[in-house]
Short mmCIF file of C-alpha atoms and ligand atoms in Angstrom, two decimals:
data_model
loop_
_atom_site.label_atom_id
_atom_site.label_comp_id
_atom_site.label_asym_id
_atom_site.label_seq_id
_atom_site.Cartn_x
_atom_site.Cartn_y
_atom_site.Cartn_z
CA MET A 11 -35.60 -24.65 16.45
CA ARG A 12 -32.73 -26.02 18.71
CA VAL A 13 -29.40 -25.48 17.10
CA ASN A 14 -25.76 -26.53 18.25
CA ALA A 15 -23.69 -23.79 19.80
CA TYR A 16 -20.79 -23.00 22.11
CA ALA A 17 -21.58 -21.28 25.41
CA ALA A 18 -20.13 -20.10 28.40
CA PRO A 19 -22.25 -21.59 31.20
CA ALA A 20 -21.23 -18.93 33.84
CA ALA A 21 -18.64 -16.16 34.25
CA GLY A 22 -15.14 -17.27 33.94
CA LEU A 23 -16.03 -20.93 32.92
CA PRO A 24 -14.71 -22.53 29.70
CA LEU A 25 -17.01 -22.41 26.72
CA ALA A 26 -18.56 -25.80 25.97
CA PRO A 27 -20.83 -27.37 23.49
CA THR A 28 -24.66 -26.93 24.03
CA THR A 29 -27.83 -26.11 22.13
CA VAL A 30 -29.87 -22.81 21.87
CA GLU A 31 -33.30 -22.13 20.64
CA ARG A 32 -33.79 -19.94 17.50
CA ARG A 33 -37.15 -18.36 16.93
CA ALA A 34 -39.35 -19.41 14.08
CA VAL A 35 -38.74 -17.25 11.01
CA GLY A 36 -41.16 -14.27 11.11
CA PRO A 37 -42.23 -12.20 8.07
CA ASN A 38 -39.05 -9.90 8.36
CA ASP A 39 -36.59 -12.58 9.41
CA VAL A 40 -33.84 -14.28 7.74
CA LEU A 41 -32.51 -17.83 8.88
CA ILE A 42 -28.74 -17.96 8.32
CA ALA A 43 -26.60 -21.06 8.22
CA ILE A 44 -23.47 -19.67 9.86
CA ARG A 45 -20.26 -20.66 8.25
CA TYR A 46 -17.61 -18.62 10.03
CA VAL A 47 -17.60 -16.63 13.11
CA GLY A 48 -14.73 -14.29 14.39
CA ILE A 49 -13.38 -14.09 17.92
CA CYS A 50 -13.64 -10.50 19.23
CA HIS A 51 -12.12 -9.24 22.37
CA SER A 52 -15.68 -8.21 23.44
CA ASP A 53 -16.62 -12.07 23.44
CA ILE A 54 -14.00 -12.49 26.11
CA HIS A 55 -14.80 -9.59 28.27
CA THR A 56 -18.40 -10.62 28.26
CA VAL A 57 -18.08 -14.30 29.11
CA ARG A 58 -15.55 -13.51 31.86
CA GLY A 59 -18.07 -11.09 33.46
CA GLU A 60 -15.69 -8.20 33.07
CA TRP A 61 -18.51 -6.07 31.66
CA GLY A 62 -20.83 -6.83 34.51
CA PRO A 63 -23.32 -9.62 35.20
CA GLN A 64 -24.49 -11.54 32.08
CA PRO A 65 -27.45 -13.66 31.25
CA PHE A 66 -25.64 -16.91 31.27
CA PRO A 67 -25.42 -19.36 29.40
CA VAL A 68 -23.94 -16.87 26.87
CA VAL A 69 -23.12 -17.85 23.24
CA PRO A 70 -20.85 -15.12 22.11
CA GLY A 71 -20.03 -14.14 18.43
CA HIS A 72 -20.81 -11.05 16.41
CA GLU A 73 -18.58 -11.50 13.36
CA ILE A 74 -20.92 -13.68 11.47
CA VAL A 75 -20.84 -14.86 7.87
CA GLY A 76 -23.07 -17.57 6.37
CA THR A 77 -25.62 -18.42 3.79
CA VAL A 78 -29.32 -17.65 3.80
CA VAL A 79 -31.45 -20.75 4.33
CA GLU A 80 -34.96 -19.16 4.48
CA VAL A 81 -36.50 -15.75 4.46
CA GLY A 82 -39.77 -14.46 5.88
CA SER A 83 -42.73 -13.39 3.57
CA ASP A 84 -41.85 -9.66 3.68
CA VAL A 85 -38.03 -9.95 3.03
CA THR A 86 -37.08 -8.76 -0.33
CA ARG A 87 -33.39 -7.89 0.09
CA HIS A 88 -32.12 -11.46 0.79
CA ARG A 89 -32.81 -14.78 -0.81
CA PRO A 90 -31.87 -18.35 -0.07
CA GLY A 91 -28.38 -19.16 -1.08
CA ASP A 92 -27.04 -15.54 -0.57
CA ARG A 93 -23.90 -15.04 1.32
CA VAL A 94 -24.70 -12.71 4.25
CA GLY A 95 -23.10 -11.32 7.35
CA VAL A 96 -24.47 -10.20 10.76
CA GLY A 97 -22.30 -7.99 13.09
CA CYS A 98 -22.83 -6.56 16.45
CA LEU A 99 -26.37 -5.35 16.09
CA VAL A 100 -29.59 -7.44 15.54
CA ASN A 101 -32.37 -4.95 16.45
CA SER A 102 -33.19 -1.28 17.28
CA CYS A 103 -36.31 0.79 17.42
CA GLY A 104 -36.23 1.95 13.87
CA ARG A 105 -38.03 5.17 14.74
CA CYS A 106 -35.75 7.29 16.83
CA ALA A 107 -33.49 10.06 15.28
CA PRO A 108 -30.35 7.99 15.34
CA CYS A 109 -32.08 4.96 13.76
CA LEU A 110 -33.61 7.07 11.16
CA GLY A 111 -30.28 8.64 10.56
CA GLY A 112 -28.57 5.35 9.95
CA ASP A 113 -26.93 5.23 13.40
CA GLU A 114 -28.71 2.10 14.75
CA GLN A 115 -26.05 1.51 17.09
CA TYR A 116 -26.82 4.73 19.05
CA CYS A 117 -30.60 3.95 19.04
CA ALA A 118 -32.35 6.08 21.79
CA ARG A 119 -34.31 3.11 23.00
CA GLY A 120 -31.02 1.17 23.14
CA PRO A 121 -29.69 -0.99 20.37
CA VAL A 122 -30.07 -4.72 20.84
CA PHE A 123 -26.67 -6.43 20.50
CA THR A 124 -26.07 -9.83 19.01
CA TYR A 125 -25.53 -11.76 22.14
CA ALA A 126 -26.37 -11.42 25.97
CA PHE A 127 -28.85 -8.69 25.40
CA THR A 128 -32.74 -8.66 25.87
CA ASP A 129 -34.34 -8.37 22.53
CA HIS A 130 -37.73 -6.39 22.08
CA ASP A 131 -39.63 -9.61 22.45
CA GLY A 132 -38.12 -10.26 25.85
CA THR A 133 -35.86 -13.12 24.74
CA ILE A 134 -32.04 -13.05 25.22
CA THR A 135 -29.93 -12.78 22.09
CA GLN A 136 -27.46 -15.58 21.48
CA GLY A 137 -24.47 -15.01 19.17
CA GLY A 138 -22.62 -16.71 16.36
CA TYR A 139 -20.70 -19.49 17.92
CA SER A 140 -23.53 -21.43 16.69
CA THR A 141 -24.67 -23.25 13.49
CA HIS A 142 -27.76 -21.03 12.68
CA ILE A 143 -29.14 -17.71 13.65
CA VAL A 144 -32.38 -15.90 12.90
CA VAL A 145 -32.10 -12.17 12.46
CA ASP A 146 -34.36 -9.31 11.24
CA ALA A 147 -33.62 -8.69 7.56
CA HIS A 148 -32.66 -4.96 8.30
CA PHE A 149 -29.54 -6.23 10.24
CA VAL A 150 -28.54 -8.80 7.60
CA LEU A 151 -25.65 -7.53 5.48
CA SER A 152 -24.79 -8.70 1.93
CA VAL A 153 -21.27 -10.11 1.79
CA PRO A 154 -19.86 -9.92 -1.70
CA ASP A 155 -18.85 -13.05 -3.34
CA SER A 156 -15.40 -11.90 -4.02
CA LEU A 157 -14.49 -11.77 -0.35
CA ASP A 158 -13.18 -14.89 1.22
CA PRO A 159 -15.94 -15.75 3.68
CA ALA A 160 -13.59 -16.64 6.57
CA ALA A 161 -11.58 -13.43 6.19
CA ALA A 162 -14.74 -11.41 5.76
CA ALA A 163 -16.18 -12.36 9.18
CA PRO A 164 -14.05 -10.05 11.28
CA LEU A 165 -15.09 -7.20 9.06
CA LEU A 166 -18.54 -7.25 10.63
CA CYS A 167 -17.05 -5.98 13.93
CA ALA A 168 -13.44 -5.03 13.66
CA GLY A 169 -13.83 -3.78 10.05
CA ILE A 170 -16.85 -1.56 10.73
CA THR A 171 -15.53 -0.34 14.08
CA THR A 172 -12.54 1.16 12.36
CA TYR A 173 -14.07 2.18 8.97
CA ALA A 174 -16.58 4.39 10.81
CA PRO A 175 -14.20 6.92 12.34
CA LEU A 176 -11.88 6.76 9.36
CA ARG A 177 -14.78 7.77 7.01
CA ARG A 178 -16.39 10.14 9.49
CA TRP A 179 -13.22 12.00 10.13
CA GLY A 180 -12.20 12.20 6.46
CA ALA A 181 -9.33 9.71 6.08
CA GLY A 182 -8.04 9.94 2.54
CA PRO A 183 -5.36 11.20 0.15
CA GLY A 184 -3.38 14.09 1.80
CA LYS A 185 -4.33 13.11 5.30
CA ARG A 186 -1.95 11.77 7.85
CA VAL A 187 -3.63 9.00 9.90
CA ALA A 188 -2.13 7.23 12.88
CA VAL A 189 -3.39 3.92 14.28
CA VAL A 190 -2.72 3.23 17.98
CA GLY A 191 -2.36 -0.49 18.57
CA LEU A 192 -1.81 -3.17 15.98
CA GLY A 193 -4.18 -5.90 17.21
CA GLY A 194 -7.40 -7.27 15.66
CA LEU A 195 -8.91 -3.60 15.37
CA GLY A 196 -5.59 -1.93 14.51
CA HIS A 197 -4.65 -4.22 11.65
CA MET A 198 -8.06 -3.46 9.99
CA ALA A 199 -7.54 0.07 10.56
CA VAL A 200 -4.27 0.21 8.83
CA LYS A 201 -5.66 -1.81 5.83
CA ILE A 202 -8.63 0.48 5.40
CA ALA A 203 -6.86 3.73 6.00
CA HIS A 204 -4.23 2.75 3.49
CA ALA A 205 -7.05 1.74 0.93
CA LEU A 206 -8.76 5.03 1.53
CA GLY A 207 -5.47 6.80 0.39
CA ALA A 208 -4.24 8.22 3.64
CA GLU A 209 -0.54 8.22 4.75
CA VAL A 210 -0.64 5.73 7.55
CA THR A 211 1.44 5.51 10.69
CA VAL A 212 1.32 2.76 13.28
CA LEU A 213 1.84 3.74 16.87
CA SER A 214 2.59 0.31 18.70
CA GLN A 215 4.09 -0.24 21.99
CA SER A 216 7.24 -1.73 20.44
CA LEU A 217 8.65 -2.36 17.01
CA LYS A 218 7.97 -5.99 17.23
CA LYS A 219 5.27 -6.07 14.58
CA GLN A 220 6.92 -3.45 12.34
CA GLU A 221 7.27 -5.71 9.32
CA ASP A 222 3.64 -6.75 9.58
CA GLY A 223 2.64 -3.05 9.84
CA ARG A 224 4.32 -2.24 6.64
CA ARG A 225 2.92 -5.33 4.87
CA LEU A 226 -0.58 -4.26 6.02
CA GLY A 227 -0.08 -0.84 4.39
CA ALA A 228 1.59 1.40 6.95
CA ASP A 229 3.93 4.10 5.72
CA HIS A 230 5.51 4.63 9.20
CA TYR A 231 5.78 2.73 12.34
CA HIS A 232 6.84 4.02 15.80
CA ALA A 233 6.99 2.54 19.26
CA THR A 234 5.02 4.48 21.89
CA ALA A 235 7.42 2.98 24.72
CA ASP A 236 9.97 5.29 23.35
CA PRO A 237 9.27 8.86 24.62
CA ALA A 238 11.14 10.29 21.56
CA THR A 239 8.20 9.22 19.54
CA PHE A 240 5.98 11.83 21.16
CA THR A 241 8.40 14.70 20.63
CA GLU A 242 9.33 13.50 17.10
CA LEU A 243 5.68 13.34 16.00
CA ALA A 244 4.30 16.28 17.77
CA GLY A 245 1.56 18.17 15.79
CA ARG A 246 1.65 15.58 12.93
CA PHE A 247 -1.56 13.81 12.44
CA ASP A 248 -5.00 14.82 11.00
CA LEU A 249 -6.49 11.88 12.62
CA ILE A 250 -5.53 9.33 15.37
CA VAL A 251 -7.71 6.23 15.60
CA ASN A 252 -6.91 4.66 19.04
CA THR A 253 -7.89 1.00 19.01
CA VAL A 254 -6.44 0.21 22.38
CA SER A 255 -9.21 -0.50 25.02
CA ALA A 256 -6.93 -0.29 27.99
CA GLU A 257 -6.26 3.25 29.46
CA VAL A 258 -3.80 5.30 27.31
CA ASP A 259 -2.41 8.73 27.98
CA VAL A 260 -4.82 10.77 25.97
CA ASN A 261 -2.90 13.99 26.44
CA ALA A 262 0.19 12.35 24.81
CA TYR A 263 -1.74 11.56 21.79
CA LEU A 264 -3.68 14.91 21.61
CA GLY A 265 -0.18 16.45 21.38
CA LEU A 266 0.40 14.53 18.14
CA LEU A 267 -2.59 16.14 16.55
CA THR A 268 -2.11 18.95 13.95
CA VAL A 269 -4.53 22.05 14.13
CA GLY A 270 -8.13 20.74 14.01
CA GLY A 271 -6.91 17.14 14.31
CA VAL A 272 -9.09 14.34 15.78
CA LEU A 273 -8.43 11.70 18.36
CA ALA A 274 -11.00 9.11 17.83
CA SER A 275 -11.22 6.14 20.38
CA VAL A 276 -13.10 3.04 19.34
CA GLY A 277 -12.03 1.11 22.50
CA ALA A 278 -14.19 1.17 25.59
CA ALA A 279 -12.18 2.15 28.71
CA PRO A 280 -14.90 3.08 31.09
CA GLY A 281 -14.29 5.81 33.80
CA PRO A 282 -13.29 9.39 33.74
CA LEU A 283 -10.59 10.85 31.42
CA VAL A 284 -8.29 13.47 32.54
CA VAL A 285 -7.94 15.78 29.60
CA ASP A 286 -5.69 18.77 29.33
CA GLY A 287 -8.15 21.35 28.09
CA PHE A 288 -5.19 23.62 26.76
CA LEU A 289 -4.22 20.84 24.44
CA LEU A 290 -7.77 20.69 22.86
CA SER A 291 -8.30 24.52 22.83
CA SER A 292 -4.84 25.76 21.63
CA ALA A 293 -5.09 23.84 18.33
CA GLY A 294 -8.76 23.32 18.00
CA ARG A 295 -8.36 19.73 18.35
CA VAL A 296 -11.25 17.30 18.70
CA LEU A 297 -11.63 14.40 21.18
CA ALA A 298 -14.00 11.78 19.69
CA GLY A 299 -15.66 8.42 20.44
CA SER A 300 -17.13 5.92 17.95
CA MET A 301 -18.93 2.55 18.49
CA ILE A 302 -19.13 0.13 15.56
CA GLY A 303 -21.45 1.67 12.90
CA GLY A 304 -24.72 1.77 11.56
CA ILE A 305 -26.12 -0.82 8.97
CA ALA A 306 -25.91 1.31 5.86
CA LEU A 307 -22.26 2.13 6.72
CA THR A 308 -21.38 -1.58 7.44
CA GLN A 309 -22.70 -2.43 3.98
CA GLU A 310 -20.65 0.42 2.39
CA MET A 311 -17.57 -0.87 4.33
CA LEU A 312 -18.17 -4.46 3.01
CA ASP A 313 -18.48 -3.24 -0.53
CA PHE A 314 -15.40 -0.99 -0.11
CA CYS A 315 -13.38 -4.17 1.21
CA ALA A 316 -14.65 -6.23 -1.54
CA GLU A 317 -13.56 -3.61 -4.19
CA HIS A 318 -10.06 -3.23 -2.58
CA GLY A 319 -9.64 -7.11 -1.73
CA ILE A 320 -9.48 -6.41 1.94
CA GLY A 321 -10.12 -9.10 4.47
CA ALA A 322 -8.79 -9.65 7.98
CA ASP A 323 -5.59 -11.61 8.61
CA ILE A 324 -7.06 -14.79 10.21
CA GLU A 325 -6.24 -18.14 11.85
CA VAL A 326 -9.09 -20.43 11.30
CA ILE A 327 -9.74 -22.79 14.19
CA SER A 328 -12.24 -25.47 15.16
CA ALA A 329 -14.79 -24.81 17.85
CA ASP A 330 -13.09 -27.21 20.46
CA GLN A 331 -10.08 -24.80 20.17
CA VAL A 332 -11.98 -21.62 21.38
CA ASN A 333 -10.84 -21.64 24.99
CA GLU A 334 -7.29 -21.97 23.94
CA ALA A 335 -7.75 -19.29 21.49
CA TYR A 336 -9.17 -16.96 24.21
CA GLU A 337 -5.84 -17.41 26.16
CA ARG A 338 -3.87 -16.60 23.01
CA VAL A 339 -5.98 -13.37 22.32
CA LEU A 340 -5.32 -12.28 25.71
CA ALA A 341 -1.65 -12.86 25.29
CA SER A 342 -1.66 -11.04 21.98
CA ASP A 343 -0.59 -14.14 20.34
CA VAL A 344 -2.73 -13.97 17.14
CA ARG A 345 -2.17 -12.33 13.88
CA TYR A 346 -4.68 -10.76 13.81
CA ARG A 347 -8.04 -12.57 14.34
CA PHE A 348 -9.32 -16.00 15.17
CA VAL A 349 -12.20 -17.37 13.15
CA ILE A 350 -14.10 -20.42 14.11
CA ASP A 351 -15.05 -22.84 11.56
CA THR A 352 -18.66 -23.44 12.43
CA ALA A 353 -18.81 -26.72 10.63
CA THR A 354 -16.93 -28.08 13.83
CA ILE A 355 -19.64 -26.96 16.13
CA GLY A 356 -21.73 -30.10 17.31
ZN1 LIG B 422 -16.55 -7.04 18.40
ZN1 LIG B 423 -33.86 3.85 17.63
#
C-alpha cells in the first residue's frame, strides 16, 4: 500500500511530502496507523548525510506511537485498536546469542533499523514520518493507555537509550548518578534516574537550564564550563551517563567517578578515544558504551514510565514545520523533544 510520508529527497535537502510503499501485512506483521512521531537527532544526522551515504529518499522517524489497524494471522500479542510503539529496531536475525539474550540491537547479523536500512527481504526501511507502517510483531511495543501518546513517542528512542545504561549499571537508591548534557536524551535520563531513586546531578555546559533540571528531578546541577566543577566533584559518582554525542573530555569525567564507578556513553562520537589508563586502573573504573536497548527492556521501560507517570517534555508540531524544527534542534532551541502530529502528513 502507498502511504503519505515526509522524506528527504537527497542529502541536505529539506524534507517534503511524498508517498512510500508499505508491504502487505504478513502472518507475523502488524499494520500501525501512526499518531505521533518524535524528532531524534539521528534523523537529522542521517538526512544530512553526516553518517555516510544514505538510500534516498529517506523517511526518518523512530519514535513512533500509533494504533494497531490490522494484524497477521500468527500475531497474538497485539490486536486492532491497541496503542503501540515502534522504536529504532524493526528486525534482527532472532537466532544469534545477542538476539536470544534480548539484545536485538546488537544482533550478530546486524540489526535492521527503522529507516534507511536494508531489511532481510532486500527492501529499504522507511521510518515514522508517515501515516502508516508495517512492522514484525516482535518489534512492536505495547504503550500503556495511561501514558500521553505524544509524550510517549520519544520514550521509544530517547527513553530506552537512557534507561538501558541506568538499569544495567544499577542506578537506584543510594547511588549517585550524573547526567552529562540536558537535551532530548539528557532530560529523559534525569527523569528516569530520579524515578529509579538515585541522587541525580546534571552536568551541563552552563547553568542556563538549571531550573528545568531541578524540575525534571535533578538534585544538583553544575556547569562543565567551570573548571571548578571537576575539582569539586572529583571521585563523587557511581555512574555517569554521557548523552553528549560531540567529543567530550573522557578523562575529565573518569576523574569524577568513585571506586568502581562507570562512565557510560550513549552518544556516538566516532573515532579513537584517548583514555588515561591510570584513571581507569587506579580506581577500578569502567568505561562503557550503550546503544538503544532490546525489545524486552524497551517494554520494561514503557511500563516503568507508565507506573511513574513519565513522558518526554515535548513540543507538538505539524509535519510542514519539520524543517524549521530541525534548525531549532541544531540550535538546542527545544525543551526537549519535537513530536510531529502525523494527522498533518498529506
Ligand atoms: Zn533516536
Ligand atoms: Zn541476531
